[in-house]
Coordinates of N, CA and C and ligand atoms in Angstrom, one line a residue:
X1 N 45.0 81.3 105.3 CA 44.2 81.8 106.4 C 42.7 81.6 106.1
X2 N 41.9 81.4 107.1 CA 40.4 81.3 106.8 C 39.9 82.8 106.9
X3 N 39.1 83.1 105.9 CA 38.4 84.4 106.0 C 37.2 84.2 106.9
X4 N 37.3 84.9 108.1 CA 36.2 84.6 109.1 C 34.8 85.2 108.6
X5 N 34.9 86.1 107.7 CA 33.6 86.6 107.2 C 32.9 85.6 106.2
X6 N 33.7 84.7 105.6 CA 33.2 83.7 104.6 C 33.1 82.4 105.3
X7 N 33.7 82.1 106.4 CA 33.7 80.8 107.0 C 32.3 80.2 107.3
X8 N 32.1 79.0 106.9 CA 30.9 78.4 107.4 C 31.2 77.4 108.5
X9 N 30.4 77.4 109.5 CA 30.6 76.6 110.7 C 29.6 75.4 110.6
X10 N 30.2 74.2 110.7 CA 29.4 73.0 110.7 C 29.2 72.5 112.1
X11 N 28.0 72.3 112.5 CA 27.8 71.9 113.9 C 28.3 70.5 114.2
X12 N 29.0 70.4 115.3 CA 29.6 69.1 115.7 C 28.9 68.6 117.0
X13 N 28.7 69.5 118.0 CA 28.1 69.1 119.2 C 27.0 70.2 119.5
X14 N 25.8 69.7 119.7 CA 24.6 70.6 119.8 C 24.6 71.2 121.2
X15 N 23.8 72.3 121.3 CA 23.6 73.0 122.6 C 23.1 72.0 123.7
X16 N 22.1 71.2 123.3 CA 21.5 70.2 124.2 C 22.5 69.2 124.7
X17 N 23.3 68.7 123.8 CA 24.3 67.7 124.2 C 25.3 68.3 125.1
X18 N 25.7 69.5 124.9 CA 26.6 70.2 125.8 C 26.0 70.3 127.2
X19 N 24.7 70.8 127.2 CA 24.1 71.0 128.6 C 24.0 69.7 129.3
X20 N 23.6 68.6 128.6 CA 23.6 67.3 129.3 C 24.9 66.8 129.8
X21 N 25.9 67.0 129.0 CA 27.3 66.6 129.4 C 27.9 67.4 130.5
X22 N 27.6 68.7 130.5 CA 28.1 69.6 131.6 C 27.4 69.1 132.9
X23 N 26.2 68.8 132.9 CA 25.5 68.3 134.1 C 26.1 67.0 134.6
X24 N 26.4 66.1 133.7 CA 27.1 64.9 134.1 C 28.5 65.1 134.7
X25 N 29.2 66.0 134.1 CA 30.6 66.3 134.6 C 30.5 66.9 136.0
X26 N 29.5 67.9 136.2 CA 29.4 68.5 137.5 C 29.0 67.5 138.6
X27 N 28.2 66.5 138.2 CA 27.8 65.5 139.2 C 29.0 64.7 139.6
X28 N 29.8 64.3 138.6 CA 31.0 63.5 138.9 C 32.0 64.3 139.7
X29 N 32.2 65.5 139.4 CA 33.2 66.3 140.1 C 32.7 66.6 141.5
X30 N 31.4 66.9 141.7 CA 30.8 67.1 143.0 C 31.0 65.9 143.9
X31 N 30.8 64.7 143.3 CA 30.9 63.5 144.1 C 32.4 63.3 144.5
X32 N 33.3 63.5 143.6 CA 34.7 63.3 143.8 C 35.3 64.2 144.9
X33 N 34.7 65.4 145.0 CA 35.2 66.4 145.9 C 34.3 66.7 147.1
X34 N 33.4 65.7 147.4 CA 32.5 65.9 148.5 C 33.2 66.2 149.8
X35 N 32.7 67.2 150.5 CA 33.3 67.6 151.8 C 34.5 68.5 151.7
X36 N 34.9 68.9 150.4 CA 36.0 69.7 150.2 C 35.6 71.0 149.6
X37 N 36.4 72.1 149.8 CA 36.2 73.3 149.0 C 37.2 73.3 147.9
X38 N 36.6 73.6 146.7 CA 37.4 73.5 145.5 C 37.8 74.8 144.9
X39 N 39.1 74.9 144.6 CA 39.5 76.1 143.8 C 39.5 75.8 142.4
X40 N 38.5 76.4 141.7 CA 38.4 76.2 140.2 C 39.1 77.3 139.5
X41 N 40.1 76.9 138.7 CA 40.9 77.8 137.9 C 40.6 77.7 136.5
X42 N 40.1 78.8 135.9 CA 39.8 78.9 134.5 C 41.0 79.5 133.7
X43 N 41.3 78.8 132.6 CA 42.4 79.3 131.8 C 41.7 80.2 130.7
X44 N 42.0 81.5 130.8 CA 41.4 82.4 129.8 C 42.1 82.5 128.5
X45 N 41.4 82.8 127.4 CA 40.0 83.1 127.6 C 39.1 81.9 127.3
X46 N 39.6 80.9 126.7 CA 38.8 79.8 126.2 C 37.8 79.1 127.2
X47 N 38.1 79.1 128.5 CA 37.3 78.3 129.4 C 36.1 79.0 130.0
X48 N 35.9 80.3 129.7 CA 35.0 81.1 130.5 C 33.5 80.6 130.4
X49 N 33.1 80.2 129.1 CA 31.7 79.8 128.9 C 31.4 78.5 129.6
X50 N 32.3 77.6 129.4 CA 32.2 76.2 130.0 C 32.3 76.4 131.6
X51 N 33.2 77.2 132.1 CA 33.4 77.3 133.5 C 32.1 77.9 134.1
X52 N 31.5 78.9 133.5 CA 30.3 79.5 134.0 C 29.2 78.5 134.1
X53 N 29.0 77.6 133.1 CA 28.0 76.6 133.2 C 28.3 75.5 134.2
X54 N 29.6 75.1 134.2 CA 30.0 74.0 135.1 C 29.8 74.4 136.6
X55 N 30.4 75.5 137.0 CA 30.4 75.9 138.4 C 28.9 76.1 139.0
X56 N 28.0 76.5 138.1 CA 26.6 76.7 138.6 C 25.9 75.3 138.9
X57 N 26.6 74.2 138.4 CA 26.0 72.9 138.7 C 26.7 72.1 139.7
X58 N 27.8 72.7 140.3 CA 28.6 72.0 141.3 C 27.8 72.1 142.6
X59 N 27.9 71.1 143.4 CA 27.2 71.2 144.7 C 28.2 71.3 145.9
X60 N 29.5 71.4 145.5 CA 30.6 71.6 146.6 C 30.9 73.1 146.5
X61 N 31.3 73.7 147.7 CA 31.7 75.1 147.7 C 32.9 75.4 146.8
X62 N 32.9 76.5 146.1 CA 34.0 76.8 145.2 C 34.6 78.2 145.4
X63 N 35.9 78.3 145.1 CA 36.5 79.6 144.9 C 36.9 79.6 143.4
X64 N 36.7 80.7 142.8 CA 37.0 80.8 141.3 C 38.1 81.8 141.1
X65 N 39.0 81.4 140.3 CA 40.1 82.2 139.9 C 40.5 82.0 138.5
X66 N 41.2 82.9 137.9 CA 41.6 82.8 136.5 C 43.0 83.0 136.2
X67 N 43.5 82.5 135.1 CA 44.9 82.7 134.7 C 44.8 82.9 133.2
X68 N 45.5 83.9 132.8 CA 45.6 84.1 131.3 C 47.0 83.7 130.8
X69 N 47.0 82.9 129.8 CA 48.2 82.4 129.2 C 48.2 82.8 127.7
X70 N 49.3 83.0 127.2 CA 49.4 83.2 125.7 C 49.9 81.9 125.1
X71 N 49.1 81.5 124.1 CA 49.6 80.3 123.4 C 49.6 80.5 121.9
X72 N 48.4 80.6 121.3 CA 48.4 80.5 119.8 C 48.4 81.9 119.1
X73 N 48.1 83.0 119.8 CA 47.9 84.2 119.2 C 46.7 84.1 118.2
X74 N 46.8 84.7 117.0 CA 45.7 84.6 116.1 C 45.9 83.4 115.1
X75 N 46.9 82.6 115.3 CA 47.0 81.5 114.4 C 46.3 80.2 115.0
X76 N 46.3 79.2 114.2 CA 45.7 77.9 114.7 C 46.7 76.9 115.1
X77 N 48.0 77.3 115.0 CA 49.1 76.4 115.3 C 49.7 76.6 116.7
X78 N 50.0 75.6 117.4 CA 50.6 75.7 118.7 C 52.1 76.1 118.5
X79 N 52.5 77.2 119.2 CA 53.9 77.6 119.2 C 54.7 76.7 120.1
X80 N 54.1 76.2 121.1 CA 54.8 75.5 122.1 C 55.4 76.4 123.2
X81 N 55.3 77.7 122.9 CA 55.8 78.7 123.9 C 54.6 79.2 124.7
X82 N 54.7 79.1 126.0 CA 53.6 79.5 126.8 C 54.0 80.5 127.8
X83 N 53.2 81.5 128.0 CA 53.6 82.6 128.9 C 52.4 82.9 129.8
X84 N 52.7 83.1 131.1 CA 51.6 83.5 132.0 C 51.4 85.0 131.9
X85 N 50.3 85.5 131.3 CA 50.1 86.9 131.1 C 49.5 87.5 132.4
X86 N 48.5 86.8 133.0 CA 47.9 87.2 134.2 C 47.9 86.0 135.2
X87 N 48.4 86.2 136.3 CA 48.5 85.1 137.3 C 47.3 85.0 138.2
X88 N 47.2 84.0 139.0 CA 46.1 83.8 140.0 C 46.2 84.9 141.0
X89 N 45.0 85.2 141.6 CA 45.0 86.2 142.7 C 45.2 85.4 144.0
X90 N 44.7 84.2 144.1 CA 44.7 83.4 145.4 C 45.8 82.4 145.4
X91 N 46.4 82.2 146.6 CA 47.3 81.1 146.8 C 46.6 79.8 146.7
X92 N 47.3 78.8 146.3 CA 46.6 77.4 146.1 C 47.3 76.4 147.0
X93 N 48.2 76.8 147.9 CA 48.9 75.9 148.7 C 47.9 75.1 149.6
X94 N 48.0 73.8 149.6 CA 47.2 72.9 150.4 C 45.7 73.0 150.0
X95 N 45.4 73.5 148.8 CA 44.0 73.5 148.3 C 43.8 72.4 147.3
X96 N 42.5 72.0 147.2 CA 42.1 71.2 146.1 C 41.8 72.0 144.9
X97 N 42.5 71.8 143.8 CA 42.5 72.6 142.6 C 41.9 71.9 141.4
X98 N 41.0 72.5 140.7 CA 40.5 72.0 139.4 C 40.8 73.0 138.3
X99 N 41.6 72.6 137.4 CA 42.0 73.4 136.3 C 41.0 73.2 135.2
X100 N 40.4 74.3 134.6 CA 39.4 74.2 133.6 C 39.9 74.8 132.3
X101 N 39.9 74.0 131.2 CA 40.3 74.4 129.9 C 39.3 74.1 128.9
X102 N 39.3 74.9 127.8 CA 38.4 74.6 126.7 C 38.8 73.3 125.9
X103 N 40.0 73.3 125.5 CA 40.5 72.2 124.7 C 41.9 71.7 125.0
X104 N 42.0 70.4 125.2 CA 43.3 69.8 125.3 C 43.8 69.3 123.9
X105 N 44.8 70.0 123.4 CA 45.2 69.7 122.0 C 46.6 69.1 122.0
X106 N 47.6 69.8 121.8 CA 48.9 69.3 121.9 C 49.3 69.0 123.4
X107 N 48.6 69.7 124.3 CA 48.9 69.5 125.7 C 50.0 70.4 126.2
X108 N 50.7 71.1 125.3 CA 51.8 71.9 125.7 C 51.5 73.0 126.7
X109 N 50.3 73.6 126.5 CA 49.9 74.7 127.3 C 49.6 74.2 128.7
X110 N 48.8 73.1 128.8 CA 48.5 72.6 130.2 C 49.7 72.0 130.9
X111 N 50.6 71.4 130.1 CA 51.8 70.8 130.7 C 52.6 71.9 131.5
X112 N 52.7 73.0 130.8 CA 53.4 74.1 131.4 C 52.7 74.6 132.6
X113 N 51.4 74.8 132.5 CA 50.6 75.4 133.6 C 50.6 74.4 134.8
X114 N 50.4 73.1 134.5 CA 50.4 72.1 135.6 C 51.8 72.1 136.4
X115 N 52.8 72.1 135.6 CA 54.2 72.1 136.2 C 54.4 73.4 137.1
X116 N 53.9 74.5 136.6 CA 54.0 75.7 137.3 C 53.2 75.7 138.6
X117 N 51.9 75.2 138.5 CA 51.0 75.2 139.7 C 51.4 74.2 140.7
X118 N 52.0 73.1 140.3 CA 52.4 72.0 141.2 C 53.5 72.6 142.2
X119 N 54.3 73.5 141.7 CA 55.4 74.0 142.6 C 54.8 74.9 143.7
X120 N 53.5 75.2 143.6 CA 52.9 76.1 144.6 C 52.2 75.2 145.7
X121 N 52.4 73.9 145.6 CA 52.0 73.0 146.7 C 50.5 72.8 146.9
X122 N 49.7 72.6 145.9 CA 48.3 72.3 146.1 C 48.2 70.9 146.7
X123 N 47.1 70.6 147.5 CA 46.9 69.3 148.0 C 46.5 68.3 146.9
X124 N 45.8 68.8 145.9 CA 45.5 68.0 144.7 C 45.3 68.9 143.5
X125 N 45.5 68.4 142.3 CA 45.4 69.2 141.1 C 44.9 68.4 140.0
X126 N 43.6 68.6 139.6 CA 42.9 67.8 138.6 C 42.6 68.7 137.4
X127 N 42.5 68.1 136.3 CA 42.2 68.8 135.0 C 40.9 68.5 134.5
X128 N 40.1 69.5 134.1 CA 38.8 69.3 133.4 C 38.9 70.0 132.1
X129 N 38.9 69.2 131.0 CA 38.9 69.8 129.7 C 37.6 69.6 129.0
X130 N 37.0 70.7 128.5 CA 35.7 70.5 127.9 C 35.8 69.6 126.6
X131 N 36.9 69.8 125.8 CA 37.1 69.0 124.7 C 38.5 68.4 124.7
X132 N 38.7 67.2 124.1 CA 40.0 66.6 124.1 C 40.2 66.1 122.6
X133 N 41.4 66.5 122.1 CA 41.8 65.9 120.8 C 43.0 65.0 121.0
X134 N 42.8 63.8 121.5 CA 43.9 62.9 121.9 C 44.9 62.7 120.8
X135 N 44.5 62.6 119.5 CA 45.4 62.3 118.4 C 46.5 63.4 118.2
X136 N 46.2 64.6 118.8 CA 47.2 65.7 118.6 C 48.2 65.8 119.7
X137 N 48.1 65.0 120.7 CA 49.0 65.2 121.9 C 50.5 65.1 121.6
X138 N 51.2 66.1 122.1 CA 52.7 66.1 122.1 C 53.2 66.0 123.5
X139 N 52.6 66.6 124.4 CA 53.1 66.6 125.8 C 52.4 65.4 126.6
X140 N 53.1 64.9 127.6 CA 52.6 63.8 128.4 C 51.7 64.4 129.4
X141 N 50.4 64.4 129.0 CA 49.4 64.9 130.0 C 48.0 64.4 129.6
X142 N 47.2 64.1 130.6 CA 45.8 63.7 130.3 C 44.9 64.4 131.3
X143 N 43.6 64.6 130.8 CA 42.6 65.3 131.7 C 41.9 64.3 132.5
X144 N 41.6 64.7 133.7 CA 40.9 63.8 134.7 C 39.4 63.7 134.3
X145 N 38.9 64.8 133.8 CA 37.5 64.9 133.3 C 37.5 65.5 131.9
X146 N 36.8 64.8 131.0 CA 36.7 65.3 129.6 C 35.2 65.4 129.2
X147 N 34.8 66.5 128.6 CA 33.5 66.6 128.2 C 33.2 65.8 126.9
X148 N 34.0 66.1 125.9 CA 33.9 65.4 124.6 C 35.2 65.2 124.0
X149 N 35.4 64.0 123.4 CA 36.6 63.8 122.5 C 36.2 64.3 121.2
X150 N 37.0 65.1 120.5 CA 36.7 65.6 119.2 C 37.8 65.2 118.2
X151 N 37.4 65.1 116.9 CA 38.3 64.7 115.9 C 39.3 65.9 115.7
X152 N 40.3 65.6 114.8 CA 41.4 66.5 114.5 C 40.9 67.6 113.6
X153 N 40.0 68.4 114.0 CA 39.5 69.6 113.3 C 39.6 70.8 114.1
X154 N 39.7 71.9 113.5 CA 39.7 73.2 114.3 C 38.3 73.5 114.7
X155 N 38.0 73.5 116.0 CA 36.7 73.7 116.4 C 36.5 75.0 117.1
X156 N 35.3 75.5 117.0 CA 35.0 76.8 117.6 C 33.7 76.8 118.4
X157 N 33.4 77.8 119.2 CA 32.2 77.9 119.9 C 32.3 77.5 121.4
X158 N 31.3 77.9 122.2 CA 31.3 77.6 123.6 C 32.6 78.0 124.3
X159 N 33.1 79.1 123.9 CA 34.4 79.6 124.5 C 35.6 79.5 123.5
X160 N 35.6 78.5 122.7 CA 36.7 78.3 121.8 C 36.6 79.2 120.6
X161 N 37.8 79.8 120.2 CA 37.8 80.8 119.2 C 38.6 80.4 118.0
X162 N 38.3 81.1 116.9 CA 39.3 81.2 115.8 C 39.6 82.7 115.6
X163 N 40.8 83.1 115.9 CA 41.2 84.5 115.9 C 40.2 85.4 116.6
X164 N 39.9 84.9 117.8 CA 39.0 85.7 118.8 C 37.5 85.7 118.4
X165 N 37.2 85.0 117.3 CA 35.8 85.0 116.9 C 35.1 83.6 117.2
X166 N 33.8 83.7 117.3 CA 33.0 82.5 117.4 C 32.9 82.0 118.9
X167 N 33.5 82.7 119.9 CA 33.5 82.2 121.2 C 32.1 82.1 121.8
X168 N 31.2 83.0 121.2 CA 29.8 83.1 121.7 C 28.9 82.1 121.1
X169 N 29.3 81.3 120.2 CA 28.4 80.2 119.6 C 27.9 79.3 120.8
X170 N 26.6 79.0 120.8 CA 26.2 78.2 121.9 C 26.4 76.7 121.7
X171 N 26.9 76.3 120.5 CA 27.2 75.0 120.1 C 28.7 74.9 119.7
X172 N 29.2 73.6 119.5 CA 30.5 73.5 119.0 C 30.5 73.1 117.5
X173 N 31.3 73.8 116.7 CA 31.3 73.5 115.3 C 32.7 73.5 114.8
X174 N 32.9 73.0 113.6 CA 34.2 73.2 113.0 C 34.1 74.1 111.8
X175 N 35.2 74.7 111.4 CA 35.2 75.6 110.3 C 35.4 74.8 109.0
X176 N 34.5 75.0 108.1 CA 34.7 74.3 106.8 C 35.6 75.1 106.0
X177 N 36.6 74.4 105.5 CA 37.6 75.1 104.6 C 37.0 75.2 103.2
X178 N 37.4 76.3 102.6 CA 36.9 76.4 101.2 C 37.8 75.7 100.2
X179 N 37.5 75.7 99.0 CA 38.2 75.0 98.0 C 39.6 75.5 97.7
X180 N 39.8 76.8 98.2 CA 41.1 77.4 98.0 C 42.1 77.1 99.1
X181 N 41.7 76.2 100.0 CA 42.7 75.7 101.0 C 42.9 76.6 102.2
X182 N 42.2 76.5 103.2 CA 42.4 77.2 104.4 C 43.5 76.5 105.2
X183 N 43.9 77.2 106.3 CA 44.9 76.6 107.2 C 44.2 75.9 108.4
X184 N 44.8 74.9 108.8 CA 44.2 74.2 110.0 C 45.3 74.0 111.1
X185 N 44.9 74.0 112.4 CA 45.8 73.9 113.5 C 46.1 72.4 113.7
Ligands
LIG201 P1 47.5 73.0 123.3 O1 48.6 73.7 124.0 O2 47.9 72.6 121.9 O3 46.9 71.8 124.1 O4 46.3 74.0 123.1 C1 46.1 75.1 123.9 C2 45.0 76.0 123.5 O5 44.9 76.1 122.1 C3 43.6 75.5 123.9 O6 43.3 75.7 125.2 C4 42.8 76.3 123.0 O7 42.6 77.6 123.6 C5 43.6 76.4 121.8 N1 43.1 75.4 120.8 C6 43.6 74.2 120.5 N2 42.9 73.6 119.6 C7 41.9 74.4 119.3 C8 40.7 74.4 118.4 O8 40.5 73.4 117.7 N3 39.9 75.5 118.4 C9 40.1 76.6 119.2 N4 41.1 76.7 120.0 C10 42.0 75.6 120.1
LIG202 MG1 42.4 79.9 122.1

């Protein structure tokens, strides 16, 4: 385990780079959904920082809803077991839906959520992942919008946590393991 009091965070994506990329993504999404109202669904907790920045730059009307799923707990390893802890408040039948995630890693979490939401009959369902670790993929799933591709490191900040910590970092960094061998997801 990584001792979060001792961990050093190495910056990978700066605050400025994040801001510029979020603006680009918002422009692209606004263009693609022109003339439609979008239901933006944030997967909690990881997506809230990104979602807050993204939706304020969208030029299409939006409804915002959240879903809480359990995936990793306090570990960095995917269990493959996904449970909906808190469901959406709004129906999404015949709506244009954009799912917002912090990181697409194994893809097991999103695969489960997408299958679940599709059964509710949205007119379209797109995925926006702030970060993507394509080399880690186990499930057959890809994001329609990706902020950054990141290497196979455990990253934190801008909503992404390690054991609930570091979500408030305004940049993305990875945790440097010490010489005594920390665990990685
Ligand atoms: P997946 O099911 O393996 O795709 O991962 C689902 C969730 O695990 C993501 O939405 C994140 O909340 C979390 N996760 C995966 N990789 C990382 C990471 O590097 N840092 C922090 N959280 C991660
Ligand atoms: Mg998480």
